[in-house]
Amino acid sequence: MGKKAVLFLFILFCTVWFPVEVFAMPASPGEQQEGIDVSQWQGNIDFEQVAASGIQAVYIRSSMGSSYVDPYFEQNYQRAKAAGLKVGFYHYVTARTDSQARYQAQFFVHTVRDKEFECRLAMDFEDLIGLSGTEANQIGLAFIQAVEAYSGKGAVVYSDVPNAQSVFGGGLTEYPLWVAAYGQSLDTVQVNWSSWAGWQYTDQGEIPGISGVVDRDRFTDVMFLDAPGKVQPVSAPVSSSETVIYQVQPGNTLWSIARLYRTSVASIVQENGIVNPSLIYPDEVLRITIQDNVPEADDYFYTVRAGNTLSGIAAKYRTTVSRLVSLNEIPNPNLIYTGEQLQIPGDSDFGMETYTVRPGDTLSQIGEMYDISVARLASVNGISNPNLIYPGEVLRLPGSSD
């Protein structure tokens, strides 16, 4: 789906969701502890150094969608526990139906089933492209209710401020809020929750033991379980299918719709008797049968927050500004919008050394410094124009040229 269409749909469902009373947002009562949240994007972490720096708790991404287990999940868990840190887990939700949401909840709980943990299980639901406010709330509520039912443990909603203001509401506000808000005081922020349990206050934190940047958090007592330990016994989920009705929006293509529902163009064509896959019309109604256990795409979607820059996002996810610009069809790398969803490539190499571009640098100069050809640097970093790199951009450095 094109960038303009994504932004249009995001604004659309923000405006059609029901009006609710919003509140200024103090912290939940109790002691606050310093924390971080990590995933594969941080690579190898020395948790002994992390703990020595004053960090007390860590949220670890365990899983995503219906089948993806973070490749650093087990390692991060074992090392964090060995360092004496309090541990929690979060799951990145990609569901498009209630049934998929419940399937993903069971998959999440099954993934962490043999782990001892101290923090609430967290729902990270920011891939909202193509969903109305009503749909986003129904899917989110189905997921978090199923997480608590399958696990026997408490859960928490992770959200940025715009979604906590304009999208998420109703039954989701009965669960504690872990809010992402960078460079702003929460005393003046108004959302559909009366208080925050966790606050992710930057995505550009620097901590001993972690190469690159990391999310920094403050966690109140509400984020921690009254009864730490393992989840109750749970089996692996069993998939079922469901047929959804989709009304084609201006700018849609069959490819973008298929990606939205993680199915194939061929399946949509066959189910709807479409003669020309290149020709669909706004308001056309399509039937789409989808499975609960749809395969996960390698890529990831990130919701732009106030204060973000493209170079900062690239550094966080160990990619390059050039790749983000190309993948998301961004006309001006210096202009991104709060609430915009950016596709993040999922093939970062965490074993590679990196170099942060400085003012005046050229790709040829960097290549000479590290004995790497310009062609190879451009290829590894997805740079289409070798004469155009940006200060602050983080380049991956492959092995030296032969």
PDB file of C-alpha atoms in Angstrom, residues 23-191:
ATOM      1  CA  PHE A  23      -7.654  12.329  31.106  1.00  0.00           C
ATOM      2  CA  ALA A  24      -4.391  13.992  32.088  1.00  0.00           C
ATOM      3  CA  MET A  25      -2.063  11.143  32.909  1.00  0.00           C
ATOM      4  CA  PRO A  26      -0.264  10.824  36.247  1.00  0.00           C
ATOM      5  CA  ALA A  27       1.759   7.759  37.195  1.00  0.00           C
ATOM      6  CA  SER A  28       0.084   4.861  38.950  1.00  0.00           C
ATOM      7  CA  PRO A  29       0.862   4.831  42.688  1.00  0.00           C
ATOM      8  CA  GLY A  30       3.959   3.134  44.091  1.00  0.00           C
ATOM      9  CA  GLU A  31       7.672   2.895  43.504  1.00  0.00           C
ATOM     10  CA  GLN A  32       9.096   3.437  40.019  1.00  0.00           C
ATOM     11  CA  GLN A  33      11.874   1.251  38.611  1.00  0.00           C
ATOM     12  CA  GLU A  34      14.205   1.856  35.678  1.00  0.00           C
ATOM     13  CA  GLY A  35      13.762  -0.554  32.782  1.00  0.00           C
ATOM     14  CA  ILE A  36      14.471  -1.276  29.138  1.00  0.00           C
ATOM     15  CA  ASP A  37      12.726  -3.281  26.431  1.00  0.00           C
ATOM     16  CA  VAL A  38      14.700  -5.315  23.916  1.00  0.00           C
ATOM     17  CA  SER A  39      14.384  -7.576  20.891  1.00  0.00           C
ATOM     18  CA  GLN A  40      16.515  -8.917  18.074  1.00  0.00           C
ATOM     19  CA  TRP A  41      17.258  -5.318  17.087  1.00  0.00           C
ATOM     20  CA  GLN A  42      19.704  -4.975  20.006  1.00  0.00           C
ATOM     21  CA  GLY A  43      21.727  -8.067  19.025  1.00  0.00           C
ATOM     22  CA  ASN A  44      23.976  -9.616  21.685  1.00  0.00           C
ATOM     23  CA  ILE A  45      23.476  -7.969  25.087  1.00  0.00           C
ATOM     24  CA  ASP A  46      25.744  -8.105  28.155  1.00  0.00           C
ATOM     25  CA  PHE A  47      23.048  -8.102  30.833  1.00  0.00           C
ATOM     26  CA  GLU A  48      25.594  -8.072  33.662  1.00  0.00           C
ATOM     27  CA  GLN A  49      26.674  -4.614  32.487  1.00  0.00           C
ATOM     28  CA  VAL A  50      23.038  -3.617  32.006  1.00  0.00           C
ATOM     29  CA  ALA A  51      22.200  -4.551  35.599  1.00  0.00           C
ATOM     30  CA  ALA A  52      25.331  -2.831  36.939  1.00  0.00           C
ATOM     31  CA  SER A  53      24.213   0.407  35.235  1.00  0.00           C
ATOM     32  CA  GLY A  54      21.099   0.584  37.435  1.00  0.00           C
ATOM     33  CA  ILE A  55      18.502  -1.079  35.201  1.00  0.00           C
ATOM     34  CA  GLN A  56      16.131  -3.180  37.314  1.00  0.00           C
ATOM     35  CA  ALA A  57      13.701  -4.712  34.812  1.00  0.00           C
ATOM     36  CA  VAL A  58      13.683  -5.749  31.164  1.00  0.00           C
ATOM     37  CA  TYR A  59      10.850  -6.520  28.769  1.00  0.00           C
ATOM     38  CA  ILE A  60      11.896  -9.039  26.100  1.00  0.00           C
ATOM     39  CA  ARG A  61      10.105  -9.531  22.800  1.00  0.00           C
ATOM     40  CA  SER A  62       9.216 -13.198  22.722  1.00  0.00           C
ATOM     41  CA  SER A  63       7.173 -13.426  19.560  1.00  0.00           C
ATOM     42  CA  MET A  64       5.291 -11.811  16.708  1.00  0.00           C
ATOM     43  CA  GLY A  65       2.148 -12.757  14.830  1.00  0.00           C
ATOM     44  CA  SER A  66       1.116 -16.399  14.701  1.00  0.00           C
ATOM     45  CA  SER A  67       4.446 -18.198  14.356  1.00  0.00           C
ATOM     46  CA  TYR A  68       7.507 -15.948  14.698  1.00  0.00           C
ATOM     47  CA  VAL A  69       9.755 -16.374  17.737  1.00  0.00           C
ATOM     48  CA  ASP A  70      12.336 -13.631  18.238  1.00  0.00           C
ATOM     49  CA  PRO A  71      15.749 -15.215  17.479  1.00  0.00           C
ATOM     50  CA  TYR A  72      17.233 -13.604  20.636  1.00  0.00           C
ATOM     51  CA  PHE A  73      14.304 -14.488  22.912  1.00  0.00           C
ATOM     52  CA  GLU A  74      15.849 -17.483  24.660  1.00  0.00           C
ATOM     53  CA  GLN A  75      19.304 -15.919  24.927  1.00  0.00           C
ATOM     54  CA  ASN A  76      17.935 -12.630  26.259  1.00  0.00           C
ATOM     55  CA  TYR A  77      15.824 -14.433  28.841  1.00  0.00           C
ATOM     56  CA  GLN A  78      18.608 -16.653  30.145  1.00  0.00           C
ATOM     57  CA  ARG A  79      21.122 -13.806  30.378  1.00  0.00           C
ATOM     58  CA  ALA A  80      18.683 -11.361  31.968  1.00  0.00           C
ATOM     59  CA  LYS A  81      17.670 -13.854  34.656  1.00  0.00           C
ATOM     60  CA  ALA A  82      21.326 -14.732  35.325  1.00  0.00           C
ATOM     61  CA  ALA A  83      22.016 -11.016  35.865  1.00  0.00           C
ATOM     62  CA  GLY A  84      19.224 -10.801  38.459  1.00  0.00           C
ATOM     63  CA  LEU A  85      16.885  -8.595  36.420  1.00  0.00           C
ATOM     64  CA  LYS A  86      13.115  -8.690  36.669  1.00  0.00           C
ATOM     65  CA  VAL A  87      11.737  -9.992  33.370  1.00  0.00           C
ATOM     66  CA  GLY A  88       8.607  -9.488  31.299  1.00  0.00           C
ATOM     67  CA  PHE A  89       7.620 -10.469  27.758  1.00  0.00           C
ATOM     68  CA  TYR A  90       5.810  -8.711  24.943  1.00  0.00           C
ATOM     69  CA  HIS A  91       4.196  -9.921  21.729  1.00  0.00           C
ATOM     70  CA  TYR A  92       3.865  -7.902  18.508  1.00  0.00           C
ATOM     71  CA  VAL A  93       0.283  -8.418  17.295  1.00  0.00           C
ATOM     72  CA  THR A  94      -0.469  -8.664  13.557  1.00  0.00           C
ATOM     73  CA  ALA A  95      -4.043 -10.021  13.745  1.00  0.00           C
ATOM     74  CA  ARG A  96      -6.776  -8.821  11.411  1.00  0.00           C
ATOM     75  CA  THR A  97      -9.654 -10.772  12.964  1.00  0.00           C
ATOM     76  CA  ASP A  98     -10.771 -11.734  16.485  1.00  0.00           C
ATOM     77  CA  SER A  99     -10.007 -15.369  15.711  1.00  0.00           C
ATOM     78  CA  GLN A 100      -6.449 -14.512  14.669  1.00  0.00           C
ATOM     79  CA  ALA A 101      -6.070 -12.430  17.826  1.00  0.00           C
ATOM     80  CA  ARG A 102      -7.030 -15.349  20.073  1.00  0.00           C
ATOM     81  CA  TYR A 103      -4.730 -17.667  18.107  1.00  0.00           C
ATOM     82  CA  GLN A 104      -1.814 -15.244  18.510  1.00  0.00           C
ATOM     83  CA  ALA A 105      -2.550 -14.871  22.223  1.00  0.00           C
ATOM     84  CA  GLN A 106      -2.341 -18.645  22.700  1.00  0.00           C
ATOM     85  CA  PHE A 107       0.853 -18.750  20.623  1.00  0.00           C
ATOM     86  CA  PHE A 108       2.357 -15.986  22.818  1.00  0.00           C
ATOM     87  CA  VAL A 109       1.525 -17.769  26.061  1.00  0.00           C
ATOM     88  CA  HIS A 110       2.709 -21.119  24.684  1.00  0.00           C
ATOM     89  CA  THR A 111       6.022 -19.502  23.650  1.00  0.00           C
ATOM     90  CA  VAL A 112       6.785 -18.309  27.209  1.00  0.00           C
ATOM     91  CA  ARG A 113       5.235 -21.333  28.937  1.00  0.00           C
ATOM     92  CA  ASP A 114       8.393 -22.606  30.693  1.00  0.00           C
ATOM     93  CA  LYS A 115       9.766 -19.199  31.757  1.00  0.00           C
ATOM     94  CA  GLU A 116       9.778 -17.591  35.197  1.00  0.00           C
ATOM     95  CA  PHE A 117       8.832 -13.912  34.961  1.00  0.00           C
ATOM     96  CA  GLU A 118       7.866 -11.003  37.164  1.00  0.00           C
ATOM     97  CA  CYS A 119       6.094  -8.512  34.852  1.00  0.00           C
ATOM     98  CA  ARG A 120       2.693  -8.431  33.184  1.00  0.00           C
ATOM     99  CA  LEU A 121       2.426  -9.932  29.698  1.00  0.00           C
ATOM    100  CA  ALA A 122       2.370  -7.044  27.210  1.00  0.00           C
ATOM    101  CA  MET A 123       0.375  -6.517  24.015  1.00  0.00           C
ATOM    102  CA  ASP A 124       2.225  -4.469  21.383  1.00  0.00           C
ATOM    103  CA  PHE A 125      -0.470  -3.719  18.792  1.00  0.00           C
ATOM    104  CA  GLU A 126       0.743  -0.941  16.504  1.00  0.00           C
ATOM    105  CA  ASP A 127       0.311  -2.584  13.083  1.00  0.00           C
ATOM    106  CA  LEU A 128      -3.126  -1.006  12.553  1.00  0.00           C
ATOM    107  CA  ILE A 129      -2.944  -0.366   8.815  1.00  0.00           C
ATOM    108  CA  GLY A 130      -6.341  -0.840   7.188  1.00  0.00           C
ATOM    109  CA  LEU A 131      -8.255  -1.252  10.458  1.00  0.00           C
ATOM    110  CA  SER A 132     -11.036   1.013  11.684  1.00  0.00           C
ATOM    111  CA  GLY A 133     -11.019   2.146  15.307  1.00  0.00           C
ATOM    112  CA  THR A 134     -13.784  -0.322  16.119  1.00  0.00           C
ATOM    113  CA  GLU A 135     -11.874  -3.213  14.522  1.00  0.00           C
ATOM    114  CA  ALA A 136      -8.621  -2.276  16.276  1.00  0.00           C
ATOM    115  CA  ASN A 137     -10.347  -2.269  19.655  1.00  0.00           C
ATOM    116  CA  GLN A 138     -12.190  -5.542  19.058  1.00  0.00           C
ATOM    117  CA  ILE A 139      -8.997  -7.307  17.961  1.00  0.00           C
ATOM    118  CA  GLY A 140      -6.927  -5.815  20.780  1.00  0.00           C
ATOM    119  CA  LEU A 141      -9.510  -6.748  23.390  1.00  0.00           C
ATOM    120  CA  ALA A 142      -9.844 -10.301  22.017  1.00  0.00           C
ATOM    121  CA  PHE A 143      -6.061 -10.692  22.223  1.00  0.00           C
ATOM    122  CA  ILE A 144      -5.513  -9.346  25.723  1.00  0.00           C
ATOM    123  CA  GLN A 145      -8.512 -11.187  27.200  1.00  0.00           C
ATOM    124  CA  ALA A 146      -7.224 -14.438  25.698  1.00  0.00           C
ATOM    125  CA  VAL A 147      -3.699 -13.778  27.033  1.00  0.00           C
ATOM    126  CA  GLU A 148      -5.017 -13.515  30.580  1.00  0.00           C
ATOM    127  CA  ALA A 149      -7.315 -16.520  30.134  1.00  0.00           C
ATOM    128  CA  TYR A 150      -4.577 -18.777  28.723  1.00  0.00           C
ATOM    129  CA  SER A 151      -1.813 -17.624  31.076  1.00  0.00           C
ATOM    130  CA  GLY A 152      -3.546 -16.995  34.373  1.00  0.00           C
ATOM    131  CA  LYS A 153      -1.402 -13.828  34.588  1.00  0.00           C
ATOM    132  CA  GLY A 154      -2.148 -10.130  34.295  1.00  0.00           C
ATOM    133  CA  ALA A 155      -1.630  -8.242  31.030  1.00  0.00           C
ATOM    134  CA  VAL A 156      -0.830  -4.678  29.976  1.00  0.00           C
ATOM    135  CA  VAL A 157      -1.513  -2.567  26.852  1.00  0.00           C
ATOM    136  CA  TYR A 158       1.502  -0.962  25.163  1.00  0.00           C
ATOM    137  CA  SER A 159       0.592   2.085  23.048  1.00  0.00           C
ATOM    138  CA  ASP A 160       1.925   5.402  21.853  1.00  0.00           C
ATOM    139  CA  VAL A 161       0.094   8.602  22.815  1.00  0.00           C
ATOM    140  CA  PRO A 162      -1.859   9.165  19.551  1.00  0.00           C
ATOM    141  CA  ASN A 163      -3.385   5.681  19.637  1.00  0.00           C
ATOM    142  CA  ALA A 164      -4.079   5.932  23.382  1.00  0.00           C
ATOM    143  CA  GLN A 165      -5.873   9.228  22.697  1.00  0.00           C
ATOM    144  CA  SER A 166      -7.784   8.532  19.507  1.00  0.00           C
ATOM    145  CA  VAL A 167      -7.937   4.805  18.771  1.00  0.00           C
ATOM    146  CA  PHE A 168      -7.798   2.553  21.830  1.00  0.00           C
ATOM    147  CA  GLY A 169     -10.613   2.928  24.338  1.00  0.00           C
ATOM    148  CA  GLY A 170     -13.580   1.063  25.803  1.00  0.00           C
ATOM    149  CA  GLY A 171     -12.707  -2.291  27.339  1.00  0.00           C
ATOM    150  CA  LEU A 172      -8.976  -1.895  26.692  1.00  0.00           C
ATOM    151  CA  THR A 173      -8.812   0.918  29.259  1.00  0.00           C
ATOM    152  CA  GLU A 174      -9.639  -1.636  31.962  1.00  0.00           C
ATOM    153  CA  TYR A 175      -6.068  -2.908  31.527  1.00  0.00           C
ATOM    154  CA  PRO A 176      -2.997  -0.941  32.662  1.00  0.00           C
ATOM    155  CA  LEU A 177      -1.257   1.282  30.106  1.00  0.00           C
ATOM    156  CA  TRP A 178       2.428   1.189  29.150  1.00  0.00           C
ATOM    157  CA  VAL A 179       2.736   4.376  27.110  1.00  0.00           C
ATOM    158  CA  ALA A 180       5.404   5.463  24.630  1.00  0.00           C
ATOM    159  CA  ALA A 181       5.926   9.240  24.859  1.00  0.00           C
ATOM    160  CA  TYR A 182       9.254  10.815  23.988  1.00  0.00           C
ATOM    161  CA  GLY A 183      10.449  14.258  25.015  1.00  0.00           C
ATOM    162  CA  GLN A 184       7.241  15.324  26.742  1.00  0.00           C
ATOM    163  CA  SER A 185       5.796  15.522  30.237  1.00  0.00           C
ATOM    164  CA  LEU A 186       3.054  12.992  30.905  1.00  0.00           C
ATOM    165  CA  ASP A 187       1.377  15.408  33.338  1.00  0.00           C
ATOM    166  CA  THR A 188      -0.033  17.309  30.369  1.00  0.00           C
ATOM    167  CA  VAL A 189      -0.714  14.351  28.042  1.00  0.00           C
ATOM    168  CA  GLN A 190      -4.389  13.405  27.706  1.00  0.00           C
ATOM    169  CA  VAL A 191      -5.392   9.846  26.846  1.00  0.00           C
TER     170      VAL A 191
END
